[in-house]
Short mmCIF file of N, CA, C and O and ligand atoms in Angstrom, two decimals:
data_model
loop_
_atom_site.label_atom_id
_atom_site.label_comp_id
_atom_site.label_asym_id
_atom_site.label_seq_id
_atom_site.Cartn_x
_atom_site.Cartn_y
_atom_site.Cartn_z
N UNK V 1 95.41 95.82 101.35
CA UNK V 1 95.16 96.98 100.49
C UNK V 1 96.46 97.77 100.30
O UNK V 1 97.09 98.17 101.29
N UNK V 2 96.87 97.96 99.02
CA UNK V 2 98.09 98.75 98.81
C UNK V 2 97.74 100.25 98.81
O UNK V 2 96.57 100.63 98.89
N UNK V 3 98.78 101.08 98.69
CA UNK V 3 98.57 102.53 98.81
C UNK V 3 97.65 103.08 97.72
O UNK V 3 96.80 103.93 97.99
N UNK V 4 97.82 102.58 96.50
CA UNK V 4 96.98 103.07 95.40
C UNK V 4 95.52 102.73 95.65
O UNK V 4 94.62 103.56 95.45
N UNK V 5 95.27 101.51 96.13
CA UNK V 5 93.89 101.11 96.45
C UNK V 5 93.34 101.98 97.59
O UNK V 5 92.17 102.37 97.57
N UNK V 6 94.19 102.28 98.56
CA UNK V 6 93.75 103.14 99.68
C UNK V 6 93.38 104.53 99.16
O UNK V 6 92.37 105.10 99.56
N UNK V 7 94.19 105.05 98.23
CA UNK V 7 93.89 106.38 97.67
C UNK V 7 92.57 106.37 96.92
O UNK V 7 91.79 107.32 97.01
N UNK V 8 92.33 105.29 96.17
CA UNK V 8 91.09 105.23 95.37
C UNK V 8 89.86 105.06 96.24
O UNK V 8 88.79 105.59 95.94
N UNK V 9 89.98 104.30 97.33
CA UNK V 9 88.78 104.00 98.12
C UNK V 9 88.49 105.04 99.20
O UNK V 9 87.40 105.10 99.74
N UNK V 10 89.48 105.88 99.53
CA UNK V 10 89.27 106.81 100.64
C UNK V 10 88.43 108.02 100.26
O UNK V 10 88.65 108.67 99.26
N UNK V 11 87.44 108.30 101.12
CA UNK V 11 86.65 109.54 101.03
C UNK V 11 86.49 110.06 102.45
O UNK V 11 86.59 109.29 103.40
N UNK V 12 86.17 111.33 102.58
CA UNK V 12 85.89 111.88 103.90
C UNK V 12 84.67 111.20 104.50
O UNK V 12 83.66 111.04 103.81
N UNK V 13 84.77 110.79 105.75
CA UNK V 13 83.63 110.20 106.47
C UNK V 13 83.39 111.01 107.73
O UNK V 13 84.33 111.32 108.47
N UNK V 14 82.12 111.40 107.95
CA UNK V 14 81.78 112.25 109.10
C UNK V 14 80.88 111.58 110.12
O UNK V 14 80.69 112.11 111.20
N UNK V 15 80.30 110.44 109.77
CA UNK V 15 79.46 109.70 110.73
C UNK V 15 80.15 108.38 111.08
O UNK V 15 80.47 107.59 110.19
N UNK V 16 80.35 108.19 112.39
CA UNK V 16 81.10 107.02 112.86
C UNK V 16 80.26 106.17 113.80
O UNK V 16 79.38 106.69 114.51
N UNK V 17 80.60 104.87 113.82
CA UNK V 17 79.98 103.96 114.80
C UNK V 17 80.55 104.29 116.17
O UNK V 17 81.73 104.64 116.28
N UNK V 18 79.72 104.12 117.17
CA UNK V 18 80.11 104.51 118.53
C UNK V 18 80.94 103.39 119.18
O UNK V 18 80.55 102.84 120.21
N UNK V 19 82.05 103.03 118.56
CA UNK V 19 82.90 101.97 119.12
C UNK V 19 84.36 102.44 119.13
O UNK V 19 84.78 103.17 118.23
N UNK V 20 85.12 102.02 120.16
CA UNK V 20 86.52 102.46 120.24
C UNK V 20 87.39 101.76 119.20
O UNK V 20 87.00 100.72 118.64
N UNK V 21 88.59 102.29 118.98
CA UNK V 21 89.53 101.65 118.05
C UNK V 21 89.96 100.31 118.62
O UNK V 21 90.27 100.21 119.81
N UNK V 22 89.98 99.31 117.78
CA UNK V 22 90.40 97.97 118.20
C UNK V 22 91.88 98.02 118.59
O UNK V 22 92.66 98.78 118.01
N UNK V 23 92.28 97.21 119.59
CA UNK V 23 93.61 97.33 120.20
C UNK V 23 94.77 97.25 119.19
O UNK V 23 95.64 98.11 119.14
N UNK V 24 94.77 96.20 118.35
CA UNK V 24 95.88 96.03 117.40
C UNK V 24 95.89 97.14 116.34
O UNK V 24 96.95 97.59 115.89
N UNK V 25 94.70 97.55 115.94
CA UNK V 25 94.57 98.62 114.94
C UNK V 25 95.15 99.91 115.50
O UNK V 25 95.91 100.63 114.84
N UNK V 26 94.79 100.19 116.76
CA UNK V 26 95.30 101.39 117.43
C UNK V 26 96.83 101.33 117.53
O UNK V 26 97.52 102.34 117.27
N UNK V 27 97.36 100.15 117.85
CA UNK V 27 98.82 100.00 117.98
C UNK V 27 99.51 100.27 116.65
O UNK V 27 100.55 100.92 116.60
N UNK V 28 98.91 99.80 115.55
CA UNK V 28 99.52 100.03 114.23
C UNK V 28 99.47 101.50 113.84
O UNK V 28 100.41 102.04 113.25
N UNK V 29 98.36 102.14 114.18
CA UNK V 29 98.24 103.57 113.88
C UNK V 29 99.25 104.37 114.71
O UNK V 29 99.91 105.29 114.20
N UNK V 30 99.39 103.99 115.97
CA UNK V 30 100.37 104.67 116.84
C UNK V 30 101.79 104.49 116.32
O UNK V 30 102.60 105.42 116.37
N UNK V 31 102.09 103.30 115.80
CA UNK V 31 103.43 103.04 115.27
C UNK V 31 103.70 103.94 114.05
O UNK V 31 104.81 104.46 113.89
N UNK V 32 102.68 104.11 113.21
CA UNK V 32 102.85 104.98 112.03
C UNK V 32 103.02 106.44 112.48
O UNK V 32 103.83 107.18 111.91
N UNK V 33 102.26 106.84 113.50
CA UNK V 33 102.40 108.20 114.03
C UNK V 33 103.82 108.40 114.57
O UNK V 33 104.46 109.42 114.30
N UNK V 34 104.32 107.40 115.28
CA UNK V 34 105.70 107.47 115.81
C UNK V 34 106.71 107.67 114.69
O UNK V 34 107.59 108.51 114.79
N UNK V 35 106.56 106.87 113.62
CA UNK V 35 107.57 107.01 112.56
C UNK V 35 107.41 108.34 111.83
O UNK V 35 108.41 108.94 111.43
N UNK V 36 106.18 108.84 111.69
CA UNK V 36 106.00 110.18 111.10
C UNK V 36 106.67 111.23 111.98
O UNK V 36 107.34 112.14 111.47
N UNK V 37 106.49 111.12 113.30
CA UNK V 37 107.09 112.10 114.21
C UNK V 37 108.61 112.06 114.14
O UNK V 37 109.28 113.10 114.11
N UNK V 38 109.16 110.83 114.08
CA UNK V 38 110.62 110.72 114.03
C UNK V 38 111.19 111.31 112.74
O UNK V 38 112.21 111.99 112.75
N UNK V 39 110.50 111.04 111.65
CA UNK V 39 110.98 111.51 110.35
C UNK V 39 110.85 113.03 110.21
O UNK V 39 111.70 113.68 109.61
N UNK V 40 109.75 113.58 110.75
CA UNK V 40 109.41 114.99 110.46
C UNK V 40 109.75 115.96 111.58
O UNK V 40 109.81 117.16 111.35
N UNK V 41 109.91 115.44 112.81
CA UNK V 41 110.07 116.35 113.95
C UNK V 41 108.74 116.93 114.41
O UNK V 41 108.71 117.78 115.31
N UNK V 42 107.62 116.48 113.81
CA UNK V 42 106.31 116.94 114.27
C UNK V 42 105.98 116.30 115.62
O UNK V 42 106.70 115.40 116.09
N UNK V 43 104.89 116.75 116.24
CA UNK V 43 104.47 116.23 117.55
C UNK V 43 103.01 115.75 117.43
O UNK V 43 102.14 116.18 118.18
N UNK V 44 102.82 114.85 116.45
CA UNK V 44 101.46 114.34 116.15
C UNK V 44 101.01 113.44 117.29
O UNK V 44 101.79 112.62 117.79
N UNK V 45 99.74 113.59 117.70
CA UNK V 45 99.23 112.78 118.81
C UNK V 45 97.87 112.17 118.46
O UNK V 45 97.03 112.83 117.85
N UNK V 46 97.71 110.92 118.89
CA UNK V 46 96.41 110.26 118.73
C UNK V 46 95.59 110.48 120.00
O UNK V 46 96.05 110.17 121.10
N UNK V 47 94.40 111.04 119.84
CA UNK V 47 93.51 111.27 120.98
C UNK V 47 92.38 110.23 120.88
O UNK V 47 91.78 110.07 119.82
N UNK V 48 92.14 109.52 121.98
CA UNK V 48 91.05 108.52 121.95
C UNK V 48 90.11 108.77 123.14
O UNK V 48 90.48 109.44 124.12
N UNK V 49 88.93 108.22 123.07
CA UNK V 49 87.92 108.36 124.14
C UNK V 49 87.71 109.82 124.53
O UNK V 49 87.66 110.15 125.71
N UNK V 50 87.59 110.68 123.55
CA UNK V 50 87.41 112.11 123.81
C UNK V 50 86.27 112.61 122.92
O UNK V 50 86.52 113.08 121.80
N UNK V 51 85.03 112.51 123.38
CA UNK V 51 83.90 112.85 122.51
C UNK V 51 83.56 114.35 122.43
O UNK V 51 82.74 114.75 121.60
N UNK V 52 84.21 115.17 123.26
CA UNK V 52 83.75 116.57 123.35
C UNK V 52 84.11 117.43 122.12
O UNK V 52 83.35 118.32 121.75
N UNK V 53 85.25 117.15 121.52
CA UNK V 53 85.69 117.99 120.39
C UNK V 53 84.67 118.00 119.25
O UNK V 53 84.52 118.99 118.54
N UNK V 54 83.97 116.88 119.09
CA UNK V 54 83.02 116.77 117.99
C UNK V 54 81.58 116.73 118.49
O UNK V 54 80.71 116.14 117.87
N UNK V 55 81.36 117.35 119.66
CA UNK V 55 80.00 117.38 120.20
C UNK V 55 79.49 118.82 120.33
O UNK V 55 78.59 119.10 121.09
N UNK V 56 80.10 119.71 119.55
CA UNK V 56 79.73 121.12 119.63
C UNK V 56 78.73 121.47 118.53
O UNK V 56 78.50 120.68 117.61
N UNK V 57 78.21 122.69 118.61
CA UNK V 57 77.32 123.18 117.55
C UNK V 57 78.03 123.09 116.19
O UNK V 57 77.47 122.61 115.22
N UNK V 58 79.29 123.56 116.17
CA UNK V 58 80.05 123.57 114.91
C UNK V 58 80.20 122.17 114.32
O UNK V 58 80.08 121.97 113.12
N UNK V 59 80.48 121.20 115.20
CA UNK V 59 80.70 119.83 114.72
C UNK V 59 79.41 119.24 114.16
O UNK V 59 79.41 118.58 113.12
N UNK V 60 78.30 119.51 114.86
CA UNK V 60 77.02 118.97 114.36
C UNK V 60 76.61 119.68 113.08
O UNK V 60 76.08 119.08 112.16
N UNK V 61 76.91 121.00 113.04
CA UNK V 61 76.66 121.78 111.83
C UNK V 61 77.47 121.16 110.68
O UNK V 61 77.01 121.07 109.55
N UNK V 62 78.67 120.72 111.00
CA UNK V 62 79.53 120.06 110.01
C UNK V 62 79.16 118.60 109.79
O UNK V 62 79.87 117.88 109.10
N UNK V 63 78.05 118.15 110.40
CA UNK V 63 77.48 116.82 110.19
C UNK V 63 78.32 115.67 110.78
O UNK V 63 78.24 114.54 110.31
N UNK V 64 79.10 115.98 111.81
CA UNK V 64 79.87 114.91 112.44
C UNK V 64 79.03 114.22 113.52
O UNK V 64 78.29 114.87 114.24
N UNK V 65 79.19 112.90 113.63
CA UNK V 65 78.59 112.17 114.75
C UNK V 65 79.45 110.95 115.07
O UNK V 65 80.13 110.41 114.19
N UNK V 66 79.42 110.58 116.34
CA UNK V 66 80.13 109.36 116.79
C UNK V 66 81.64 109.50 116.83
O UNK V 66 82.34 108.48 116.94
N UNK V 67 82.17 110.73 116.80
CA UNK V 67 83.64 110.88 116.81
C UNK V 67 84.16 110.94 118.24
O UNK V 67 83.79 111.83 119.01
N UNK V 68 84.99 109.97 118.61
CA UNK V 68 85.66 110.07 119.92
C UNK V 68 87.17 109.87 119.79
O UNK V 68 87.89 109.91 120.77
N UNK V 69 87.63 109.64 118.55
CA UNK V 69 89.08 109.52 118.31
C UNK V 69 89.47 110.46 117.18
O UNK V 69 88.74 110.59 116.19
N UNK V 70 90.61 111.09 117.35
CA UNK V 70 91.12 111.96 116.28
C UNK V 70 92.63 112.11 116.42
O UNK V 70 93.21 111.86 117.48
N UNK V 71 93.24 112.49 115.31
CA UNK V 71 94.69 112.71 115.28
C UNK V 71 94.91 114.22 115.33
O UNK V 71 94.34 114.95 114.51
N UNK V 72 95.71 114.66 116.30
CA UNK V 72 96.01 116.09 116.42
C UNK V 72 97.36 116.34 115.74
O UNK V 72 98.39 115.80 116.16
N UNK V 73 97.33 117.14 114.67
CA UNK V 73 98.55 117.43 113.90
C UNK V 73 99.20 118.67 114.51
O UNK V 73 98.76 119.81 114.27
N UNK V 74 100.22 118.43 115.33
CA UNK V 74 100.87 119.49 116.11
C UNK V 74 102.34 119.55 115.71
O UNK V 74 102.97 118.51 115.45
N UNK V 75 102.88 120.75 115.66
CA UNK V 75 104.31 120.87 115.37
C UNK V 75 104.82 122.27 115.65
O UNK V 75 104.04 123.16 116.00
N UNK V 76 106.11 122.42 115.49
CA UNK V 76 106.75 123.73 115.75
C UNK V 76 106.23 124.77 114.76
O UNK V 76 106.16 124.50 113.56
N UNK V 77 105.89 125.95 115.29
CA UNK V 77 105.45 127.04 114.42
C UNK V 77 106.56 127.37 113.42
O UNK V 77 107.74 127.34 113.78
N UNK V 78 106.16 127.65 112.21
CA UNK V 78 107.17 127.99 111.20
C UNK V 78 106.55 127.92 109.82
O UNK V 78 105.43 127.43 109.66
N UNK V 79 107.29 128.39 108.82
CA UNK V 79 106.73 128.48 107.46
C UNK V 79 106.42 127.12 106.84
O UNK V 79 105.62 127.04 105.91
N UNK V 80 107.04 126.04 107.35
CA UNK V 80 106.80 124.73 106.72
C UNK V 80 105.81 123.86 107.51
O UNK V 80 105.59 122.71 107.15
N UNK V 81 105.20 124.41 108.57
CA UNK V 81 104.33 123.56 109.41
C UNK V 81 103.14 123.01 108.62
O UNK V 81 102.84 121.82 108.69
N UNK V 82 102.46 123.88 107.87
CA UNK V 82 101.25 123.42 107.16
C UNK V 82 101.60 122.36 106.11
O UNK V 82 100.89 121.37 105.95
N UNK V 83 102.70 122.57 105.41
CA UNK V 83 103.09 121.61 104.37
C UNK V 83 103.43 120.26 105.00
O UNK V 83 103.02 119.20 104.51
N UNK V 84 104.17 120.31 106.09
CA UNK V 84 104.54 119.06 106.78
C UNK V 84 103.29 118.34 107.29
O UNK V 84 103.17 117.12 107.17
N UNK V 85 102.35 119.10 107.89
CA UNK V 85 101.13 118.48 108.41
C UNK V 85 100.32 117.88 107.27
O UNK V 85 99.71 116.82 107.42
N UNK V 86 100.31 118.56 106.13
CA UNK V 86 99.59 118.03 104.97
C UNK V 86 100.19 116.72 104.49
O UNK V 86 99.48 115.74 104.27
N UNK V 87 101.50 116.68 104.38
CA UNK V 87 102.18 115.48 103.87
C UNK V 87 102.01 114.31 104.84
O UNK V 87 101.57 113.21 104.46
N UNK V 88 102.34 114.55 106.12
CA UNK V 88 102.30 113.44 107.08
C UNK V 88 100.86 113.07 107.45
O UNK V 88 100.55 111.91 107.72
N UNK V 89 99.97 114.06 107.43
CA UNK V 89 98.55 113.76 107.68
C UNK V 89 98.00 112.86 106.58
O UNK V 89 97.24 111.92 106.84
N UNK V 90 98.39 113.13 105.35
CA UNK V 90 97.91 112.30 104.24
C UNK V 90 98.46 110.89 104.37
O UNK V 90 97.76 109.90 104.11
N UNK V 91 99.73 110.79 104.80
CA UNK V 91 100.29 109.44 105.04
C UNK V 91 99.45 108.71 106.09
O UNK V 91 99.16 107.52 105.95
N UNK V 92 99.00 109.44 107.11
CA UNK V 92 98.23 108.79 108.19
C UNK V 92 96.80 108.44 107.75
O UNK V 92 96.30 107.38 108.13
N UNK V 93 96.16 109.29 106.95
CA UNK V 93 94.80 108.91 106.52
C UNK V 93 94.84 107.68 105.61
O UNK V 93 93.94 106.84 105.64
N UNK V 94 95.91 107.56 104.82
CA UNK V 94 96.02 106.38 103.96
C UNK V 94 96.33 105.13 104.78
O UNK V 94 95.80 104.05 104.52
N UNK V 95 97.17 105.27 105.79
CA UNK V 95 97.44 104.14 106.69
C UNK V 95 96.14 103.72 107.39
O UNK V 95 95.82 102.52 107.50
N UNK V 96 95.38 104.71 107.87
CA UNK V 96 94.10 104.40 108.54
C UNK V 96 93.17 103.64 107.59
O UNK V 96 92.54 102.65 107.98
N UNK V 97 93.12 104.08 106.33
CA UNK V 97 92.28 103.40 105.34
C UNK V 97 92.71 101.94 105.18
O UNK V 97 91.90 101.03 105.13
N UNK V 98 94.03 101.72 105.14
CA UNK V 98 94.55 100.35 105.00
C UNK V 98 94.19 99.50 106.22
O UNK V 98 94.09 98.29 106.14
N UNK V 99 94.01 100.18 107.37
CA UNK V 99 93.68 99.45 108.60
C UNK V 99 92.17 99.26 108.76
O UNK V 99 91.71 98.77 109.80
N UNK V 100 91.39 99.69 107.76
CA UNK V 100 89.94 99.51 107.84
C UNK V 100 89.25 100.64 108.59
O UNK V 100 88.09 100.50 109.00
N UNK V 101 89.95 101.75 108.77
CA UNK V 101 89.36 102.90 109.45
C UNK V 101 88.96 103.96 108.42
O UNK V 101 89.38 103.90 107.27
N UNK V 102 88.18 104.92 108.87
CA UNK V 102 87.80 106.05 108.03
C UNK V 102 88.25 107.34 108.70
O UNK V 102 88.47 107.37 109.91
N UNK V 103 88.36 108.40 107.90
CA UNK V 103 88.94 109.64 108.39
C UNK V 103 88.29 110.85 107.74
O UNK V 103 87.64 110.74 106.70
N UNK V 104 88.50 112.00 108.36
CA UNK V 104 88.17 113.28 107.71
C UNK V 104 89.11 114.36 108.26
O UNK V 104 89.27 114.49 109.47
N UNK V 105 89.72 115.09 107.37
CA UNK V 105 90.52 116.26 107.77
C UNK V 105 89.55 117.31 108.33
O UNK V 105 88.51 117.57 107.71
N UNK V 106 89.89 117.93 109.45
CA UNK V 106 88.99 118.95 110.01
C UNK V 106 89.80 120.14 110.54
O UNK V 106 90.51 120.03 111.54
N UNK V 107 89.63 121.28 109.87
CA UNK V 107 90.32 122.49 110.31
C UNK V 107 89.39 123.40 111.10
O UNK V 107 89.85 124.19 111.94
N UNK V 108 88.08 123.33 110.83
CA UNK V 108 87.15 124.33 111.37
C UNK V 108 86.07 123.76 112.28
O UNK V 108 85.81 124.33 113.34
N UNK V 109 85.42 122.70 111.85
CA UNK V 109 84.17 122.29 112.51
C UNK V 109 84.40 121.33 113.68
O UNK V 109 83.87 120.21 113.72
N UNK V 110 85.19 121.80 114.65
CA UNK V 110 85.40 121.04 115.88
C UNK V 110 85.80 122.04 116.97
O UNK V 110 86.07 123.21 116.67
N UNK V 111 85.84 121.57 118.22
CA UNK V 111 86.29 122.43 119.32
C UNK V 111 87.64 121.93 119.82
O UNK V 111 87.85 120.71 119.95
N UNK V 112 88.51 122.86 120.13
CA UNK V 112 89.83 122.48 120.66
C UNK V 112 89.69 122.15 122.14
O UNK V 112 89.36 123.04 122.94
N UNK V 113 89.90 120.90 122.49
CA UNK V 113 89.85 120.48 123.89
C UNK V 113 91.31 120.41 124.37
O UNK V 113 92.00 119.42 124.11
N UNK V 114 91.74 121.48 125.02
CA UNK V 114 93.18 121.63 125.30
C UNK V 114 93.75 120.53 126.19
O UNK V 114 94.94 120.22 126.10
N UNK V 115 92.90 119.93 127.04
CA UNK V 115 93.40 118.90 127.95
C UNK V 115 93.65 117.57 127.23
O UNK V 115 94.23 116.65 127.78
N UNK V 116 93.23 117.48 125.96
CA UNK V 116 93.30 116.19 125.26
C UNK V 116 94.65 115.92 124.60
O UNK V 116 94.95 114.80 124.22
N UNK V 117 95.46 116.99 124.45
CA UNK V 117 96.75 116.81 123.81
C UNK V 117 97.76 117.78 124.40
O UNK V 117 97.38 118.66 125.19
N UNK V 118 99.03 117.61 124.04
CA UNK V 118 100.08 118.47 124.58
C UNK V 118 100.65 119.36 123.48
O UNK V 118 101.13 118.84 122.46
N UNK V 119 100.55 120.65 123.69
CA UNK V 119 101.19 121.59 122.76
C UNK V 119 102.37 122.20 123.52
O UNK V 119 102.18 122.99 124.44
N UNK V 120 103.59 121.80 123.16
CA UNK V 120 104.77 122.30 123.86
C UNK V 120 105.09 123.71 123.40
O UNK V 120 104.52 124.19 122.42
N UNK V 121 106.04 124.33 124.14
CA UNK V 121 106.38 125.72 123.82
C UNK V 121 106.86 125.85 122.36
O UNK V 121 107.63 125.02 121.88
N UNK V 122 106.33 126.83 121.69
CA UNK V 122 106.73 127.07 120.30
C UNK V 122 105.96 126.22 119.30
O UNK V 122 106.20 126.32 118.10
N UNK V 123 105.04 125.40 119.78
CA UNK V 123 104.28 124.53 118.88
C UNK V 123 102.86 125.09 118.66
O UNK V 123 102.38 125.94 119.41
N UNK V 124 102.21 124.49 117.67
CA UNK V 124 100.86 124.93 117.32
C UNK V 124 100.05 123.72 116.83
O UNK V 124 100.62 122.82 116.18
N UNK V 125 98.76 123.72 117.16
CA UNK V 125 97.87 122.70 116.59
C UNK V 125 97.44 123.21 115.22
O UNK V 125 96.81 124.26 115.11
N UNK V 126 97.78 122.44 114.19
CA UNK V 126 97.55 122.89 112.82
C UNK V 126 96.16 122.46 112.35
O UNK V 126 95.40 123.26 111.79
N UNK V 127 95.81 121.21 112.58
CA UNK V 127 94.56 120.64 112.07
C UNK V 127 94.34 119.30 112.79
O UNK V 127 95.30 118.73 113.33
N UNK V 128 93.11 118.81 112.81
CA UNK V 128 92.88 117.46 113.34
C UNK V 128 92.29 116.57 112.25
O UNK V 128 91.81 117.07 111.22
N UNK V 129 92.35 115.28 112.49
CA UNK V 129 91.80 114.29 111.55
C UNK V 129 90.94 113.32 112.36
O UNK V 129 91.47 112.61 113.22
N UNK V 130 89.63 113.33 112.12
CA UNK V 130 88.78 112.37 112.83
C UNK V 130 89.11 110.97 112.32
O UNK V 130 89.45 110.78 111.14
N UNK V 131 89.01 109.99 113.22
CA UNK V 131 89.36 108.63 112.82
C UNK V 131 88.46 107.63 113.56
O UNK V 131 88.16 107.82 114.73
N UNK V 132 87.99 106.63 112.84
CA UNK V 132 87.14 105.62 113.47
C UNK V 132 86.50 104.73 112.42
O UNK V 132 86.91 104.74 111.25
N UNK V 133 85.51 103.96 112.87
CA UNK V 133 84.81 103.03 111.98
C UNK V 133 83.59 103.75 111.42
O UNK V 133 82.63 104.03 112.15
N UNK V 134 83.64 104.07 110.13
CA UNK V 134 82.57 104.85 109.53
C UNK V 134 81.26 104.08 109.44
O UNK V 134 81.23 102.86 109.29
N UNK V 135 80.15 104.86 109.50
CA UNK V 135 78.83 104.26 109.25
C UNK V 135 78.66 104.07 107.75
O UNK V 135 77.77 103.36 107.30
N UNK V 136 79.51 104.76 106.98
CA UNK V 136 79.52 104.60 105.52
C UNK V 136 80.96 104.80 105.06
O UNK V 136 81.84 105.07 105.88
N UNK V 137 81.19 104.65 103.77
CA UNK V 137 82.56 104.80 103.26
C UNK V 137 82.78 106.15 102.58
O UNK V 137 83.79 106.37 101.91
N UNK V 138 81.81 107.07 102.76
CA UNK V 138 81.94 108.41 102.18
C UNK V 138 81.73 108.38 100.68
O UNK V 138 81.22 107.42 100.12
N UNK V 139 82.10 109.47 100.03
CA UNK V 139 81.90 109.57 98.58
C UNK V 139 80.46 109.94 98.26
O UNK V 139 79.68 110.26 99.17
N UNK V 140 80.11 109.89 97.00
CA UNK V 140 78.77 110.28 96.59
C UNK V 140 77.77 109.23 97.06
O UNK V 140 78.07 108.04 97.05
N UNK V 141 76.55 109.68 97.49
CA UNK V 141 75.57 108.71 97.98
C UNK V 141 75.06 107.80 96.86
O UNK V 141 75.13 108.13 95.72
C1 FMN F 1 92.84 121.35 104.93
C2 FMN F 1 91.46 120.77 105.03
C3 FMN F 1 90.56 121.24 105.98
C4 FMN F 1 89.27 120.68 106.13
N1 FMN F 1 88.41 121.14 107.09
C5 FMN F 1 87.17 120.60 107.21
C6 FMN F 1 86.26 121.04 108.22
O1 FMN F 1 86.55 121.92 109.03
N2 FMN F 1 85.04 120.44 108.29
C7 FMN F 1 84.65 119.46 107.42
O2 FMN F 1 83.52 118.97 107.54
N3 FMN F 1 85.50 119.01 106.46
C8 FMN F 1 86.74 119.56 106.33
N4 FMN F 1 87.61 119.09 105.36
C9 FMN F 1 87.22 117.97 104.53
C10 FMN F 1 86.79 118.41 103.14
O3 FMN F 1 85.53 118.99 103.24
C11 FMN F 1 86.81 117.16 102.24
O4 FMN F 1 88.13 116.90 101.91
C12 FMN F 1 85.95 117.33 101.01
O5 FMN F 1 84.61 117.27 101.41
C13 FMN F 1 86.26 116.25 99.95
O6 FMN F 1 85.64 115.06 100.34
P1 FMN F 1 86.17 113.61 99.83
O7 FMN F 1 87.38 113.32 100.67
O8 FMN F 1 85.04 112.67 100.15
O9 FMN F 1 86.49 113.74 98.39
C14 FMN F 1 88.88 119.65 105.23
C15 FMN F 1 89.79 119.19 104.25
C16 FMN F 1 91.05 119.72 104.15
C17 FMN F 1 92.00 119.20 103.08
#
């Protein structure tokens, strides 16, 4: 799947199958996260096997289920943090789509589980992106 096809087929997915990321798929996603971090100076982290962030009232209200993996978009506080997270996060959701995964940007309807990622001094968690094998491909029913 090329990037244009990934853009066309990607929709937000909030219900996921209760299965972990496959090993090679996870390695490819981690490699893309690494190159995003190197290019941008962000501190993006992949969180896996962590079901609590999406097991809250807010997450269920937001219709999420089966989420145990997500990407934490973290970086140095500053005027360009949101723009950088938007650009590199979009690169990651498209990469995930190419890898057969589904995603959803989430700013509000989750709980911050502080032990799941590292926020260094001067950094901030901007937004997270749920990632996994969707029960559907999103879009209109
Ligand atoms: C910056 C940003 C924050 C978002 N925060 C949430 C959120 O907290 N909860 C949620 O369910 N969806 C959230 N979304 C996902 C949007 O609701 C989603 O993009 C919208 O439903 C469009 O769906 P589509 O991707 O299927 O076109 C967010 C999207 C963006 C871009």
